[in-house]
Each structure stands twice: as structure tokens, then as C-alpha cells.
XYZ file of C-alpha atoms in Angstrom:
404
model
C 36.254 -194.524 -124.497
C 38.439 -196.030 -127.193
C 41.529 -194.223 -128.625
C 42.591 -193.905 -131.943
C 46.430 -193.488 -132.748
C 46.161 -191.827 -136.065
C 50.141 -193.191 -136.389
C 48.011 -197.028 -136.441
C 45.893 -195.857 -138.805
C 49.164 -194.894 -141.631
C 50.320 -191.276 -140.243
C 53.430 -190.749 -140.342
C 55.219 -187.771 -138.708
C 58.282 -187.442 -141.604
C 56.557 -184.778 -143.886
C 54.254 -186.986 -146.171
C 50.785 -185.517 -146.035
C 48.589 -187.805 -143.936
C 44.656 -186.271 -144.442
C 43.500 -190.238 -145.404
C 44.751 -191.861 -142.565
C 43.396 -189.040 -139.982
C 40.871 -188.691 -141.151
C 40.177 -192.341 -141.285
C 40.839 -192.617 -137.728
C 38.194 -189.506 -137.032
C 35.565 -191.541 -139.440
C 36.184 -195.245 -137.658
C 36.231 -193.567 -134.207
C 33.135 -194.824 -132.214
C 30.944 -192.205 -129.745
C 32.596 -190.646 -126.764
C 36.423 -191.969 -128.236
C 39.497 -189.754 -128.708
C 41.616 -189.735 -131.593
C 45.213 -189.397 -130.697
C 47.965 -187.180 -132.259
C 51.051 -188.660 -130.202
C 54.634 -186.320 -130.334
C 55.972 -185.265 -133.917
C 54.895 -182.974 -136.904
C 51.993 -184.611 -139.184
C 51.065 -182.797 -141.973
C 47.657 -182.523 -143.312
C 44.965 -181.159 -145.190
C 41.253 -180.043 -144.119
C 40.216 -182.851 -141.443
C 36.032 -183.143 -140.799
C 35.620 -184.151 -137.026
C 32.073 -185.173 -135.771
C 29.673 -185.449 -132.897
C 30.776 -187.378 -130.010
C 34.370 -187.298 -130.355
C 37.914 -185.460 -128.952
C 40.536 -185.067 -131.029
C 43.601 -185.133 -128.415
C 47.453 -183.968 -129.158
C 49.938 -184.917 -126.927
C 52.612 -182.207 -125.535
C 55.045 -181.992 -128.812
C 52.494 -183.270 -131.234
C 51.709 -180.753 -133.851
C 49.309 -181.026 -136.780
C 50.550 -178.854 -139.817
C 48.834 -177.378 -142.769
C 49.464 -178.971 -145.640
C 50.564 -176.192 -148.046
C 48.941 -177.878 -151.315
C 46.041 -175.648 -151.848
C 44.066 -179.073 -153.537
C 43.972 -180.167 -149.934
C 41.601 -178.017 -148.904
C 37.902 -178.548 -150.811
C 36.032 -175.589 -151.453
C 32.898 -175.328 -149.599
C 30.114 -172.885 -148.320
C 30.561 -171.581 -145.137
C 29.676 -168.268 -143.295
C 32.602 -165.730 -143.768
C 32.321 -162.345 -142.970
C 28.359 -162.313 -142.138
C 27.666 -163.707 -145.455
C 27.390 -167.969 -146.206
C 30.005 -167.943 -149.278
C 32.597 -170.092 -150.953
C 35.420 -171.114 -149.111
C 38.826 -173.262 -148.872
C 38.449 -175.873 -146.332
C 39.823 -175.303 -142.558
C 42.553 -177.195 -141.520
C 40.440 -178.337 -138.720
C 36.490 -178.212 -139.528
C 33.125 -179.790 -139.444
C 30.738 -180.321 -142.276
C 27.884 -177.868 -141.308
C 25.638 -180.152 -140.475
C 24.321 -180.037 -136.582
C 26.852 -181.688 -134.107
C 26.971 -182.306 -130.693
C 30.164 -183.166 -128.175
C 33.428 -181.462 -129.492
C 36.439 -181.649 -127.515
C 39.826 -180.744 -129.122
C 42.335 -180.427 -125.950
C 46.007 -181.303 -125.653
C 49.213 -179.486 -125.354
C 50.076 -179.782 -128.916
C 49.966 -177.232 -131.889
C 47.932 -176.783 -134.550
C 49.758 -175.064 -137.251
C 47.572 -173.808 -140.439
C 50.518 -173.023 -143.039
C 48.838 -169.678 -143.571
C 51.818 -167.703 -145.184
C 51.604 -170.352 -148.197
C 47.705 -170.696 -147.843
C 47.099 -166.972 -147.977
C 48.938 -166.459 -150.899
C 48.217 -169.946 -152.900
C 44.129 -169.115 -151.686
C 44.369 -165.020 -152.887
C 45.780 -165.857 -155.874
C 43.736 -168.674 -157.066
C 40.384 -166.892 -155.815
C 37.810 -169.496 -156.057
C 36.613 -168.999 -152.569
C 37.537 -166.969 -149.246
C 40.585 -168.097 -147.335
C 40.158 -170.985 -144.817
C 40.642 -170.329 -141.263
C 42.789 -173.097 -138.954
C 39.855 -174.487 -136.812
C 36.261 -173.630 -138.220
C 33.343 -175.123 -136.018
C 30.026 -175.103 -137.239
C 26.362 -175.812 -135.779
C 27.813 -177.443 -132.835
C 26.081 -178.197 -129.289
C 28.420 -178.454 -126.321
C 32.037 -177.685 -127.774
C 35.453 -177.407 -126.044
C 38.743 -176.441 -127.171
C 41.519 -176.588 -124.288
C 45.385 -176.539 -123.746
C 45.955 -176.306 -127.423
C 48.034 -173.582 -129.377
C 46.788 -172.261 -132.202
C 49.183 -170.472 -135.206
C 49.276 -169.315 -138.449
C 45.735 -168.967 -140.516
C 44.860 -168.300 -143.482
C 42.087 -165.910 -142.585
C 40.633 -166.124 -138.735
C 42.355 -168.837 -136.598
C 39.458 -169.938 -134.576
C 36.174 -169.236 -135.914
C 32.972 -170.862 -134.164
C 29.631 -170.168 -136.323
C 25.908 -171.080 -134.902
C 27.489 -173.189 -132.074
C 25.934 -172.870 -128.159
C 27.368 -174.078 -125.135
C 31.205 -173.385 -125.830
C 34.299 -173.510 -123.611
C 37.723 -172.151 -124.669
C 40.536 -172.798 -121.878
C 44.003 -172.438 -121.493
C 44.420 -171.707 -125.505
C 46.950 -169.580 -127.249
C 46.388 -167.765 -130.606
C 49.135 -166.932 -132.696
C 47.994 -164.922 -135.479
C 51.087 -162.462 -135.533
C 54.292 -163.744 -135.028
C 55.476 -166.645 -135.263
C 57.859 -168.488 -132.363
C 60.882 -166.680 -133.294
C 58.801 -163.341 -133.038
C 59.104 -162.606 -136.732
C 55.735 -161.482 -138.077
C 53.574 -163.731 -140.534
C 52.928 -161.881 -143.639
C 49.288 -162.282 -143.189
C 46.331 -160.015 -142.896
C 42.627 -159.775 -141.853
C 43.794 -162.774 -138.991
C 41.527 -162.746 -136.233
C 42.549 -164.627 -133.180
C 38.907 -165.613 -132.157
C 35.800 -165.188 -134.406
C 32.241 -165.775 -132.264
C 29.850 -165.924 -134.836
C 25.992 -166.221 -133.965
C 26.844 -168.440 -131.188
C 25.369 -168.163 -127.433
C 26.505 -169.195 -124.000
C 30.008 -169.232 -124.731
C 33.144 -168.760 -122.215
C 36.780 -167.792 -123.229
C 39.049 -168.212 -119.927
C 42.685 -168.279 -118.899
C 43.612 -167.369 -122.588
C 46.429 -166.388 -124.654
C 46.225 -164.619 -128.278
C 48.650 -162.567 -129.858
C 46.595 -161.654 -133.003
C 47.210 -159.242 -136.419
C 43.852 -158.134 -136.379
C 40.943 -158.129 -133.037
C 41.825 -160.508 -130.326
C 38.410 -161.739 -130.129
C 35.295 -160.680 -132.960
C 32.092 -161.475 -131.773
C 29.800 -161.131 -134.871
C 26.349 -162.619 -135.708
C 25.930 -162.014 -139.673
C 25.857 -159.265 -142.296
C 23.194 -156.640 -143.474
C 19.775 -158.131 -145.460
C 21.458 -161.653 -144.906
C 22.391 -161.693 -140.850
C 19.014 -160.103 -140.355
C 17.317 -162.653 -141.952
C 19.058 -165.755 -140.756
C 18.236 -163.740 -137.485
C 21.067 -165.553 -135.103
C 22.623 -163.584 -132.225
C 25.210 -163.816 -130.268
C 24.377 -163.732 -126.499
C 25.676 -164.765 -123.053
C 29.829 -164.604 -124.126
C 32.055 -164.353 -120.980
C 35.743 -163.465 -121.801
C 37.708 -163.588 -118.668
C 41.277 -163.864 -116.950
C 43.362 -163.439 -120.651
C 46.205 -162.092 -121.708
C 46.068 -159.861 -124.969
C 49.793 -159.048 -126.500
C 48.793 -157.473 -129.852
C 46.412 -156.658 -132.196
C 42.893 -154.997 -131.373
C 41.296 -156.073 -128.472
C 37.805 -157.383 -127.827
C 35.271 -155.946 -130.630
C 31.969 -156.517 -131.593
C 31.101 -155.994 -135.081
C 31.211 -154.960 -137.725
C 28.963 -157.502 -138.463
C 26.046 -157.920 -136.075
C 23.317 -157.829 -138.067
C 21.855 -161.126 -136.274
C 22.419 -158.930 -132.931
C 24.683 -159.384 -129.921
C 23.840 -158.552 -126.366
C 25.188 -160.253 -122.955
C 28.922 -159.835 -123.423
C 30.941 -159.607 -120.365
C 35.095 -159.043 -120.700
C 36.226 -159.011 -117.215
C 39.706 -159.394 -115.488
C 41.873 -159.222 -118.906
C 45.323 -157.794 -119.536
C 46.074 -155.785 -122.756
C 50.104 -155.461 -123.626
C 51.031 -153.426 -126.470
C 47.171 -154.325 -127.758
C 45.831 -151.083 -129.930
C 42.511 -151.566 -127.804
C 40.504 -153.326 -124.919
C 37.287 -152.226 -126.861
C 35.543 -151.242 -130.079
C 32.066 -151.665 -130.610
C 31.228 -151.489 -134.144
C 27.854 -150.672 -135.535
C 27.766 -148.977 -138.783
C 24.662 -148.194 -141.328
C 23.458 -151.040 -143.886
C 24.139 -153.670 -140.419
C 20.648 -153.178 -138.382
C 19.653 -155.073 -135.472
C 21.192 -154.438 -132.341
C 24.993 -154.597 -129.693
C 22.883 -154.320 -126.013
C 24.282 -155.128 -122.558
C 28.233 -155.184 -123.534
C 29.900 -155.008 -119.995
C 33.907 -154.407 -119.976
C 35.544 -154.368 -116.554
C 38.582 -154.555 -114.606
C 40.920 -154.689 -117.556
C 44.481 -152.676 -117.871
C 45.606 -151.309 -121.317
C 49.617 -150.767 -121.756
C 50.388 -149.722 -125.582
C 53.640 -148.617 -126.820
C 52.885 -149.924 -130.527
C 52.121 -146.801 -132.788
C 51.788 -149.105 -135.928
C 47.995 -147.644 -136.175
C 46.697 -144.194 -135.358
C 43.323 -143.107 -135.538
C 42.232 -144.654 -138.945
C 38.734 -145.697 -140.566
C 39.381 -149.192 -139.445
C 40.772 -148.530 -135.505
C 40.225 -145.472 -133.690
C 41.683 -145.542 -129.908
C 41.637 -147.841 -127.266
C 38.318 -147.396 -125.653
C 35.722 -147.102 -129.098
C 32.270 -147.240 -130.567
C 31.795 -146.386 -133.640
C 28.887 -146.090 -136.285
C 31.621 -144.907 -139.207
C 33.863 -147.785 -139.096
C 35.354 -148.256 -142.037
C 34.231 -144.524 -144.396
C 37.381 -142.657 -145.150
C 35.165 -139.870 -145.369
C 31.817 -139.182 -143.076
C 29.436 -137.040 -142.048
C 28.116 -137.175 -138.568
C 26.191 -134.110 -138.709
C 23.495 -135.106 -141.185
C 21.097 -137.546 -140.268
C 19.831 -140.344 -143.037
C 16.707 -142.190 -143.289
C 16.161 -144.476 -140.051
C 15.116 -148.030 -141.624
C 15.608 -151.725 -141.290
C 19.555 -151.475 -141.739
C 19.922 -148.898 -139.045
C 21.621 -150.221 -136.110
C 20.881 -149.782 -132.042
C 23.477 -149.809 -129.737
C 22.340 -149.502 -126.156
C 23.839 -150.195 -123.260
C 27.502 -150.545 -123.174
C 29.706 -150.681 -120.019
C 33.529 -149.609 -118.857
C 34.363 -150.177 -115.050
C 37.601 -150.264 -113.420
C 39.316 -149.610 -116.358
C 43.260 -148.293 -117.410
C 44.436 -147.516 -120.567
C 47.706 -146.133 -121.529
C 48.273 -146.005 -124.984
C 50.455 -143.811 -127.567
C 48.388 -144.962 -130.740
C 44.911 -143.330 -131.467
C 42.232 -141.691 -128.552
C 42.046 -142.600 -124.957
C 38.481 -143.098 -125.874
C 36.344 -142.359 -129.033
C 32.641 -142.713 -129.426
C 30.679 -141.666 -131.856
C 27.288 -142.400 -133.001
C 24.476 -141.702 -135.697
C 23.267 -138.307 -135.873
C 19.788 -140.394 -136.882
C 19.685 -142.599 -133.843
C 22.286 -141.761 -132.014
C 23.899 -144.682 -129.648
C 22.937 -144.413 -125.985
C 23.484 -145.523 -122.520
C 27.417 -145.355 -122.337
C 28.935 -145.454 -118.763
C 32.595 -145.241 -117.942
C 32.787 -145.922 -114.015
C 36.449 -145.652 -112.315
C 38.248 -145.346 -115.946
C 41.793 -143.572 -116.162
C 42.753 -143.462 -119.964
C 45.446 -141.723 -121.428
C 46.135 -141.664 -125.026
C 47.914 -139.874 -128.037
C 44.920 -137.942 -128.140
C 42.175 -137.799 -125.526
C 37.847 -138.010 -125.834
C 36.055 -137.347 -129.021
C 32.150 -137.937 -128.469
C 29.605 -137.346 -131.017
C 25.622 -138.171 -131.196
C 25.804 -140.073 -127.444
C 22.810 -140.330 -125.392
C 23.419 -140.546 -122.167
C 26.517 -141.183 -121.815
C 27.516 -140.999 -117.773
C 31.246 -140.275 -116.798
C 31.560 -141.266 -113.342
C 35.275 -140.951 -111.203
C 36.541 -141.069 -114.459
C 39.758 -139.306 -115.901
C 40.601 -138.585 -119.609
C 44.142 -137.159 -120.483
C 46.569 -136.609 -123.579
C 48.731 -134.084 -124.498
C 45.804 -131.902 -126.181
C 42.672 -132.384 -123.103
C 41.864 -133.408 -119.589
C 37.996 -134.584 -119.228
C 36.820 -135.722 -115.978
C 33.782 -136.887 -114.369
């Protein structure tokens, strides 16, 4: 198991950009060898790693974003459900399959995403890169490493199976000093038609969800037809943003999630399940328990795009709606059924304690909230639920008390 110094291959940690001899490293190393990013800043444009390999950062080692946006190739990747143009991740593979990804260490990777989002927006030739982007990988694992600063999403896995996430931290927010990134739309993690996939003993501080686990949009996601299944978030820490969602794309379908054990601090939600019209397929078998919601943030209040800390919703995103009339039921019309909240707190001065509402035409069903206490700026709205079970559970805000 050889190692590759990229400083032996011409990096240089004193602000030149270093892309060529990185990446060199990454294209000489041989199967099952680590290429090594010792203590110091490199800076760098999109690197391509490959099956077989680690890429390793020492404690103090950081690999920065170049801020040139040249150094970051346009090229089609899934973004948003749908395979577009895009700017280059800092950290990426090609899309073609892959096998054997380890990127561990107790370094930093740093995407430059103030400049990027701004240089990418402006010249619009493609959708904004995100920091790490892995792609049609088998057996991938990301540990010890802190993430900051993306363009878009900081760590977005797309058709990958067999994934392990340890002992990371997303910064999507703020930066060290706490002063906030002038950013937006920045995910912490994206799990994109992937399957058997565990996030553990995690850190992310995000501007936007926590964790997004997605699996394609509308005519497109439900023709590619790749789900998300069997993703286990467990033991994290959440300190802003929006929680653990699923949608709003999911037109591949997502069932099997499990969020268990997870600590939400001044975090607008633990949950929102978002399934609107146009997406099809299915969310089934979505299983949050023994998590604890503290939020003192009232940045957002019960808007089109977040609407309490405990939330489905089949409206996400209309300013205006009617969930009276039913439409049409058809190939776009999605199913949720199934969805889980046990041994649950929430106490939050932003938006509902809890909010779900369906479509009148197929209304969402199978909602159970076991041994939940949830307080909130307001309390329950519920609309087009079947079956929905409230059992020792306790609702309360200044306007209502609902309990089961």
C-alpha cells in the first residue's frame, strides 16, 4: 500500500495552485495506495480520484479551492434530480463506475465557495460545483475529515451503494470565526439515488437541510428509476439549518431511512418529508427516533420552503395552494406511506411543532408519532392524513394543546 506525497510530486503549500501535481499523484497512484496531503494549505482546482485508492490529509493539512473559476471544467452531472451542466467539484470522480473510495484524515477540505458562488452565478454556463461530488461508486468512505465552504451542496454522493460517513463535520454556514458565508441553497449532505448508506458520529452545521436524501426529478428520476434505500443516520449533532429531509426530489423513490439518536441545536427541524405533485414515485418506511429538537433561531417561520420542525408536506414550495381540491391522480403523483416519530422532543420558536399535510387526491397515510412532546411557535396543522396515530403524544404552543 504505497503512499504518494503530493509535496514529491511538485505541491507546494505557499499559495500557487497545485491541481497538476495532485492530481498527478492520484493518476500514478497504484491499487489499494493512499495519496498523502501532509500539514499546510494547498490550493487546487477540481481533482478526479479513482477506484482503489484513499486520498489521506494529515491533522493541519487542508486542501483549498482554488478561486479561478477556469479550474473547474464544466461537466454533466446530476444536480437537483436532473443530469445537467456543471462546474467541476473540488473533490470529484468522473462518472464512470468506481469501486474503493476512502477519503479520511483530520484535515480540511475547503471549497472557496464565497468566490465560486459568485464567479459560477455570474458566468452561468453550468450549475455551481459542490466541494466533494462522488459518483457511481461501490464501497465508499469518507472519515475524520472537515468539510467547509461549497459552492452549492458540500457533500453530494449520486448512484453510489455501500457508503460510510464517520466522524465528519460540515460547514456550510459559518465559517471558523462564526461569521456566516454568503452562500445559499448549501446542503451539508446530499444522498442521491444511493442505497445502503450510514452517516454516524457526525457534525454539520449547514445553510440549508443537514442531510437531503433525494433520488431524481419528475419524468427524468422516474425514468432513470434509482432509489434511495437502506440510509441509517445516527449519533450526530445538527447546529443549524433544516434537519434531515427527504425530497423534494424523489422521483426515483426512497424508502428504509432510519435517523436515530441525533441532537438538533438551534436546527429549524429534525424532519420534513417532501413530496409534492409533478415528483411521483414514492418516500415509504422513513423511521425518526430518539432525537431532541432545541431552536431559538426565528430566521424562518412557516414559509413555502420550511414549515415547522416536525413536517410533511405535498405543497412545498407554492406560495399559494389549494388543499381542498383534488387534481387528476397520474404518473407524477406521489405516495408517501409510512413515516415514523418515536421518542421525540422538539422545542422550537420558528414555525409549527408539527405540520403535515397531504394531497386532497391521494392523501399521505400511515403517520405515527409515539412518545413525541413538541412545542412550537404554533402547534399541529394536519390536512388530507390517513391514518395518522397519535400515541402518548403532546402538542403545545401558545394558540393549541393536542394530545394523544
Amino acid at each position: 500500500m504505497k503512499k504518494y506525497n503530493i509535496t514529491e510530486y511538485g505541491a507546494k503549500p505557499d499559495g500557487t495552485i497545485c491541481t497538476a501535481a495532485i492530481q498527478r499523484a492520484i493518476d500514478l497512484c497504484e491499487k489499494d495506495g493512499t495519496v498523502y496531503v501532509p500539514e499546510g494549505t494547498f490550493v487546487t482546482g477540481a481533482l478526479f480520484l479513482k477506484s482503489n485508492m484513499t486520498l489521506f490529509l494529515e491533522e493541519g493539512a487542508k486542501l483549498m479551492g482554488s478561486g479561478n473559476i477556469e479550474d473547474y471544467p464544466l461537466m454533466g452531472c446530476p444536480y437537483e434530480g436532473i443530469e445537467q451542466l456543471c462546474y467541476a467539484s473540488l473533490i470529484c470522480t468522473d462518472g464512470a463506475p468506481h469501486k474503493n473510495i476512502t477519503i479520511e484524515g483530520k484535515g480540511v477540505i475547503d471549497a472557496n465557495g464565497v468566490a465560486l458562488f459568485k464567479r459560477e452565478m455570474s458566468e452561468n454556463k453550468g450549475k455551481r460545483g459542490r466541494a466533494v461530488c462522488i459518483r457511481n461508486t461501490e464501497n465508499l468512505t469518507i472519515k475524520g475529515v472537515t468539510l467547509r465552504q461549497s459552492p452549492a451542496w458540500c457533500l453530494h454522493i449520486v448512484y453510489c451503494s455501500n457508503v460510510l460517513i464517520d466522524d465528519v463535520e460540515v460547514h456550510s454556514k459559518y465559517d471558523e470565526n462564526g461569521n456566516k458565508y454568503d452562500i445559499c441553497n448549501c446542503d451539508g449532505i446530499d444522498v442521491d439515488a444511493c442505497r445502503n448508506v450510514v452517516i454516524t458520529n457526525s457534525l454539520i452545521s449547514s445553510q440549508d437541510d443537514c442531510i437531503a436524501i433525494k433520488s431524481g426529478k419528475n419524468e427524468e428520476g422516474r425514468r432513470v428509476g434509482v432509489p434511495s434505500q437502506n440510509v441509517t443516520v445516527e449519533n450526530c449533532v445538527f447546529k443549524s439549518g433544516f434537519g434531515v429531509a427527504v425530497g423534494s426530489e424523489m422521483s426515483g423513490g426512497v424508502s428504509g431511512v432510519f435517523v436515530r439518536n441525533c441532537t438538533f441545536e438551534n436546527t429549524h427541524s429534525i424532519a420534513s418529508i417532501k413530496a409534492i405533485r409533478g415528483r411521483g414515485a414514492y418516500v415509504k418506511n422513513i423511521h425518526y427516533e430518539n432525537c431532541s429538537l432545541v431552536n431559538r433561531s426565528t430566521e424562518y417561520s412557516d414559509t413555502r420552503w420550511f414549515r415547522g420542525a416536525i413536517y410533511a408536506d405535498g405543497f412545498y414550495g407554492d406560495i399559494e395552494f389549494d388543499a381542498d381540491t383534488p387534481v387528476k391522480i397520474d404518473e407524477g403523483t406521489p405516495v408517501v406511506d409510512g413515516v415514523y416519530f418515536k421518542d421525540i422532543t422538539v422545542d422550537t420558536s420558528a414555525g409549527n411543532a408539527v405540520y403535515l399535510y397531504g394531497l386532497p387526491e391521494l392523501p399521505f397515510k400511515n403517520i405515527y408519532l409515539e412518545n413525541v412532546r413538541a412545542h412550537g411557535k404554533y402547534g399541529m396543522k394536519v390536512k388530507n392524513i390517513d391514518n395518522l396515530q397519535l400515541i402518548n403524544t403532546e402538542v403545545t404552543s401558545d394558540e393549541d394543546f393536542i394530545k394523544g
